[in-house]
PDB file of C-alpha atoms in Angstrom:
ATOM      1  CA  GLU A  56      11.187   0.607 -34.522  1.00  0.00           C
ATOM      2  CA  GLY A  57       9.294   2.016 -37.644  1.00  0.00           C
ATOM      3  CA  ASP A  58       6.236   1.282 -36.597  1.00  0.00           C
ATOM      4  CA  SER A  59       6.303   2.640 -33.051  1.00  0.00           C
ATOM      5  CA  ALA A  60       7.265   5.848 -35.289  1.00  0.00           C
ATOM      6  CA  ALA A  61       4.517   5.537 -37.516  1.00  0.00           C
ATOM      7  CA  ALA A  62       1.892   5.466 -34.518  1.00  0.00           C
ATOM      8  CA  GLY A  63       4.008   8.142 -32.955  1.00  0.00           C
ATOM      9  CA  LYS A  64       2.710  10.258 -36.465  1.00  0.00           C
ATOM     10  CA  TYR A  65      -0.251   9.533 -36.341  1.00  0.00           C
ATOM     11  CA  TYR A  66      -1.118  10.471 -32.902  1.00  0.00           C
ATOM     12  CA  ARG A  67       0.842  13.965 -33.242  1.00  0.00           C
ATOM     13  CA  GLN A  68      -1.658  14.217 -36.420  1.00  0.00           C
ATOM     14  CA  ALA A  69      -4.705  13.582 -34.126  1.00  0.00           C
ATOM     15  CA  VAL A  70      -3.799  16.309 -31.478  1.00  0.00           C
ATOM     16  CA  THR A  71      -2.764  18.640 -34.369  1.00  0.00           C
ATOM     17  CA  ILE A  72      -6.734  18.211 -35.783  1.00  0.00           C
ATOM     18  CA  ALA A  73      -8.079  17.537 -32.395  1.00  0.00           C
ATOM     19  CA  PRO A  74      -5.943  19.311 -29.530  1.00  0.00           C
ATOM     20  CA  ASP A  75      -8.529  19.361 -27.055  1.00  0.00           C
ATOM     21  CA  THR A  76     -10.022  15.800 -27.287  1.00  0.00           C
ATOM     22  CA  GLY A  77      -8.991  13.525 -24.325  1.00  0.00           C
ATOM     23  CA  ILE A  78      -8.707  10.199 -25.955  1.00  0.00           C
ATOM     24  CA  TYR A  79      -6.067  11.804 -28.864  1.00  0.00           C
ATOM     25  CA  ALA A  80      -3.965  13.813 -25.374  1.00  0.00           C
ATOM     26  CA  ASN A  81      -4.074  10.746 -23.675  1.00  0.00           C
ATOM     27  CA  ASN A  82      -2.756   8.066 -26.878  1.00  0.00           C
ATOM     28  CA  TYR A  83      -0.291  10.948 -27.637  1.00  0.00           C
ATOM     29  CA  GLY A  84       1.151  11.642 -24.385  1.00  0.00           C
ATOM     30  CA  THR A  85       1.006   8.061 -23.392  1.00  0.00           C
ATOM     31  CA  TRP A  86       2.794   7.055 -26.523  1.00  0.00           C
ATOM     32  CA  LEU A  87       5.177   9.639 -25.637  1.00  0.00           C
ATOM     33  CA  CYS A  88       5.595   7.924 -22.396  1.00  0.00           C
ATOM     34  CA  ALA A  89       6.557   4.782 -23.964  1.00  0.00           C
ATOM     35  CA  ASN A  90       9.065   6.086 -25.965  1.00  0.00           C
ATOM     36  CA  GLU A  91      11.187   7.751 -23.465  1.00  0.00           C
ATOM     37  CA  ARG A  92       9.525  11.196 -22.953  1.00  0.00           C
ATOM     38  CA  ALA A  93       7.896  10.528 -20.604  1.00  0.00           C
ATOM     39  CA  ALA A  94       8.375  14.247 -19.179  1.00  0.00           C
ATOM     40  CA  GLU A  95       6.718  15.670 -22.106  1.00  0.00           C
ATOM     41  CA  SER A  96       4.036  13.544 -21.958  1.00  0.00           C
ATOM     42  CA  LEU A  97       2.534  14.922 -18.651  1.00  0.00           C
ATOM     43  CA  GLY A  98       0.979  17.965 -20.008  1.00  0.00           C
ATOM     44  CA  TRP A  99      -0.462  15.343 -22.703  1.00  0.00           C
ATOM     45  CA  PHE A 100      -2.704  13.718 -19.788  1.00  0.00           C
ATOM     46  CA  ASP A 101      -3.436  17.243 -18.141  1.00  0.00           C
ATOM     47  CA  ARG A 102      -5.034  18.515 -21.395  1.00  0.00           C
ATOM     48  CA  ALA A 103      -6.926  14.957 -21.596  1.00  0.00           C
ATOM     49  CA  LEU A 104      -8.104  15.430 -18.348  1.00  0.00           C
ATOM     50  CA  ALA A 105      -9.837  19.117 -19.285  1.00  0.00           C
ATOM     51  CA  ASP A 106     -11.831  17.368 -21.943  1.00  0.00           C
ATOM     52  CA  PRO A 107     -14.545  17.787 -20.215  1.00  0.00           C
ATOM     53  CA  ASN A 108     -16.138  14.673 -22.600  1.00  0.00           C
ATOM     54  CA  TYR A 109     -13.142  12.860 -22.500  1.00  0.00           C
ATOM     55  CA  THR A 110     -15.133   9.912 -20.865  1.00  0.00           C
ATOM     56  CA  THR A 111     -12.719   7.508 -19.767  1.00  0.00           C
ATOM     57  CA  PRO A 112     -10.191  10.232 -17.101  1.00  0.00           C
ATOM     58  CA  VAL A 113      -8.751   6.908 -14.827  1.00  0.00           C
ATOM     59  CA  ALA A 114      -7.053   6.101 -17.774  1.00  0.00           C
ATOM     60  CA  ALA A 115      -5.174   9.783 -18.538  1.00  0.00           C
ATOM     61  CA  LEU A 116      -4.810   9.727 -14.470  1.00  0.00           C
ATOM     62  CA  ALA A 117      -2.831   6.521 -14.105  1.00  0.00           C
ATOM     63  CA  ASN A 118      -1.152   7.500 -17.084  1.00  0.00           C
ATOM     64  CA  ALA A 119       0.035  10.547 -16.012  1.00  0.00           C
ATOM     65  CA  GLY A 120       1.287   8.638 -12.286  1.00  0.00           C
ATOM     66  CA  THR A 121       3.216   6.117 -14.262  1.00  0.00           C
ATOM     67  CA  CYS A 122       4.999   8.828 -16.317  1.00  0.00           C
ATOM     68  CA  ALA A 123       5.394  11.263 -13.584  1.00  0.00           C
ATOM     69  CA  SER A 124       7.462   8.240 -12.169  1.00  0.00           C
ATOM     70  CA  ARG A 125       9.323   7.462 -15.043  1.00  0.00           C
ATOM     71  CA  ALA A 126      10.062  11.100 -15.361  1.00  0.00           C
ATOM     72  CA  GLY A 127      11.117  11.561 -11.927  1.00  0.00           C
ATOM     73  CA  GLN A 128       8.431  12.698 -10.222  1.00  0.00           C
ATOM     74  CA  PRO A 129       7.388  11.034  -7.903  1.00  0.00           C
ATOM     75  CA  GLU A 130       4.712  13.976  -5.926  1.00  0.00           C
ATOM     76  CA  ARG A 131       2.669  13.637  -9.046  1.00  0.00           C
ATOM     77  CA  ALA A 132       3.059  10.804  -9.214  1.00  0.00           C
ATOM     78  CA  GLU A 133       1.403  10.257  -6.333  1.00  0.00           C
ATOM     79  CA  ALA A 134      -1.162  12.678  -6.745  1.00  0.00           C
ATOM     80  CA  SER A 135      -2.390  10.646 -10.177  1.00  0.00           C
ATOM     81  CA  TRP A 136      -2.492   7.777  -9.197  1.00  0.00           C
ATOM     82  CA  ARG A 137      -4.916   8.817  -6.150  1.00  0.00           C
ATOM     83  CA  GLN A 138      -7.117  10.370  -7.930  1.00  0.00           C
ATOM     84  CA  ALA A 139      -7.557   7.339 -10.067  1.00  0.00           C
ATOM     85  CA  LEU A 140      -8.382   5.497  -7.541  1.00  0.00           C
ATOM     86  CA  ALA A 141     -10.228   8.210  -5.743  1.00  0.00           C
ATOM     87  CA  LEU A 142     -12.418   7.104  -9.297  1.00  0.00           C
ATOM     88  CA  ALA A 143     -11.734   3.122  -9.741  1.00  0.00           C
ATOM     89  CA  PRO A 144     -10.466   1.428  -6.678  1.00  0.00           C
ATOM     90  CA  ASP A 145      -9.044  -1.668  -8.225  1.00  0.00           C
ATOM     91  CA  GLU A 146      -7.102   0.641 -11.488  1.00  0.00           C
ATOM     92  CA  LEU A 147      -4.420  -1.874 -11.291  1.00  0.00           C
ATOM     93  CA  GLN A 148      -1.462   0.000 -13.165  1.00  0.00           C
ATOM     94  CA  SER A 149      -2.098   2.990 -10.610  1.00  0.00           C
ATOM     95  CA  LEU A 150      -2.648   0.412  -7.260  1.00  0.00           C
ATOM     96  CA  SER A 151       1.065  -1.434  -8.423  1.00  0.00           C
ATOM     97  CA  GLY A 152       2.540   2.288  -9.633  1.00  0.00           C
ATOM     98  CA  MET A 153       1.446   3.376  -5.765  1.00  0.00           C
ATOM     99  CA  ALA A 154       3.119  -0.015  -4.370  1.00  0.00           C
ATOM    100  CA  ALA A 155       6.212   0.147  -5.582  1.00  0.00           C
ATOM    101  CA  LEU A 156       6.404   3.734  -4.774  1.00  0.00           C
ATOM    102  CA  GLN A 157       5.990   2.943  -1.281  1.00  0.00           C
ATOM    103  CA  PHE A 158       8.333  -0.094  -1.286  1.00  0.00           C
ATOM    104  CA  GLU A 159      10.982   2.338  -2.733  1.00  0.00           C
ATOM    105  CA  ARG A 160       9.652   5.313  -0.288  1.00  0.00           C
ATOM    106  CA  GLY A 161       9.809   2.928   2.988  1.00  0.00           C
ATOM    107  CA  ARG A 162       6.856   3.118   4.391  1.00  0.00           C
ATOM    108  CA  TYR A 163       6.198  -0.293   3.880  1.00  0.00           C
ATOM    109  CA  LEU A 164       2.822  -1.281   5.374  1.00  0.00           C
ATOM    110  CA  GLU A 165       1.429   1.433   3.180  1.00  0.00           C
ATOM    111  CA  ALA A 166       3.319  -0.788   0.197  1.00  0.00           C
ATOM    112  CA  ARG A 167       1.840  -3.546   1.565  1.00  0.00           C
ATOM    113  CA  ALA A 168      -2.019  -2.300   1.437  1.00  0.00           C
ATOM    114  CA  PHE A 169      -1.335  -1.384  -1.792  1.00  0.00           C
ATOM    115  CA  ALA A 170       0.302  -4.768  -2.899  1.00  0.00           C
ATOM    116  CA  GLU A 171      -2.961  -6.908  -1.583  1.00  0.00           C
ATOM    117  CA  ARG A 172      -5.324  -4.752  -3.241  1.00  0.00           C
ATOM    118  CA  TRP A 173      -3.384  -5.296  -6.041  1.00  0.00           C
ATOM    119  CA  LEU A 174      -3.067  -8.466  -6.352  1.00  0.00           C
ATOM    120  CA  ALA A 175      -6.612  -9.850  -4.668  1.00  0.00           C
ATOM    121  CA  LEU A 176      -7.806  -8.375  -8.006  1.00  0.00           C
ATOM    122  CA  ALA A 177      -4.101 -10.149 -10.195  1.00  0.00           C
ATOM    123  CA  PRO A 178      -3.474 -12.799  -7.717  1.00  0.00           C
ATOM    124  CA  SER A 179      -0.791 -14.460 -10.471  1.00  0.00           C
ATOM    125  CA  ASP A 180       0.951 -11.247 -11.670  1.00  0.00           C
ATOM    126  CA  ALA A 181       4.259 -12.332 -11.432  1.00  0.00           C
ATOM    127  CA  GLU A 182       5.838  -8.101 -10.392  1.00  0.00           C
ATOM    128  CA  GLY A 183       3.194  -8.214  -7.550  1.00  0.00           C
ATOM    129  CA  LEU A 184       4.262 -10.891  -6.446  1.00  0.00           C
ATOM    130  CA  GLN A 185       8.000 -10.300  -6.347  1.00  0.00           C
ATOM    131  CA  LEU A 186       6.775  -6.749  -4.874  1.00  0.00           C
ATOM    132  CA  ALA A 187       4.868  -8.307  -2.006  1.00  0.00           C
ATOM    133  CA  ALA A 188       7.755 -10.858  -1.296  1.00  0.00           C
ATOM    134  CA  GLY A 189      10.241  -8.161  -0.579  1.00  0.00           C
ATOM    135  CA  ILE A 190       7.671  -6.083   0.787  1.00  0.00           C
ATOM    136  CA  GLU A 191       7.171  -8.748   3.391  1.00  0.00           C
ATOM    137  CA  GLN A 192      11.262  -8.722   3.683  1.00  0.00           C
ATOM    138  CA  LYS A 193      11.648  -5.547   4.433  1.00  0.00           C
ATOM    139  CA  LEU A 194       8.602  -6.260   7.658  1.00  0.00           C
ATOM    140  CA  GLY A 195      10.063  -8.640   9.267  1.00  0.00           C
ATOM    141  CA  ASP A 196       7.509 -11.712   7.865  1.00  0.00           C
ATOM    142  CA  ASN A 197       9.808 -14.580   6.200  1.00  0.00           C
ATOM    143  CA  ALA A 198       6.855 -16.861   5.814  1.00  0.00           C
ATOM    144  CA  ALA A 199       4.758 -14.120   3.827  1.00  0.00           C
ATOM    145  CA  ALA A 200       7.723 -13.615   1.646  1.00  0.00           C
ATOM    146  CA  GLN A 201       8.086 -17.349   1.656  1.00  0.00           C
ATOM    147  CA  ARG A 202       4.287 -17.937   0.607  1.00  0.00           C
ATOM    148  CA  TYR A 203       4.112 -14.589  -1.943  1.00  0.00           C
ATOM    149  CA  LEU A 204       7.596 -16.857  -3.598  1.00  0.00           C
ATOM    150  CA  PHE A 205       5.674 -19.923  -3.114  1.00  0.00           C
ATOM    151  CA  ARG A 206       3.218 -18.826  -5.672  1.00  0.00           C
ATOM    152  CA  LEU A 207       5.594 -16.096  -8.199  1.00  0.00           C
ATOM    153  CA  GLN A 208       7.722 -19.646  -8.262  1.00  0.00           C
ATOM    154  CA  ALA A 209       4.484 -22.489  -9.422  1.00  0.00           C
ATOM    155  CA  ILE A 210       3.945 -19.561 -11.547  1.00  0.00           C
ATOM    156  CA  SER A 211       7.134 -19.670 -13.476  1.00  0.00           C
ATOM    157  CA  SER A 212       7.191 -23.056 -13.536  1.00  0.00           C
ATOM    158  CA  GLY A 213       3.413 -23.617 -15.121  1.00  0.00           C
ATOM    159  CA  SER A 214       2.011 -24.938 -12.185  1.00  0.00           C
ATOM    160  CA  THR A 215      -2.277 -24.877 -12.300  1.00  0.00           C
ATOM    161  CA  THR A 216      -2.340 -25.104  -8.804  1.00  0.00           C
ATOM    162  CA  VAL A 217      -1.585 -22.268  -7.963  1.00  0.00           C
ATOM    163  CA  PRO A 218      -2.240 -21.007  -4.426  1.00  0.00           C
ATOM    164  CA  ARG A 219      -4.854 -17.688  -4.404  1.00  0.00           C
ATOM    165  CA  THR A 220      -4.458 -17.359  -0.803  1.00  0.00           C
ATOM    166  CA  GLN A 221      -1.636 -15.529   1.012  1.00  0.00           C
TER     167      GLN A 221
END
């Protein structure tokens, strides 16, 4: 707990010294979001994206999406994640966020598409496998749901023979 507070001081000091520096703004926003200040973090991601010298806007967009979701702003979350995915189609944080968001909205086919892309990149991601199983159950494909659950169980048991295909 003390380490997090100390880190927050350093991040805050960095943005005080260099308020228009994207990497510092993204780092401080990420820290705010991780410390239950998600709504407050969003302006810092905007600052990061406003820096023309910021070399990793995808990171700020993905973080903004996650933190907007935590702040109860699903429209902003979706917009940020879609922007991140337009720049980097394999950005895992945005793929997982979009899969979960579409699932919550009852848009199961869209959720499936994002989950499949996510799991193609991270086939052993337990959260992704669990969500994919839930999506398939909602779509009425219990056999596919069972395959995802089998993969999840194989990972949980430490098996080295996890099937990689669905």
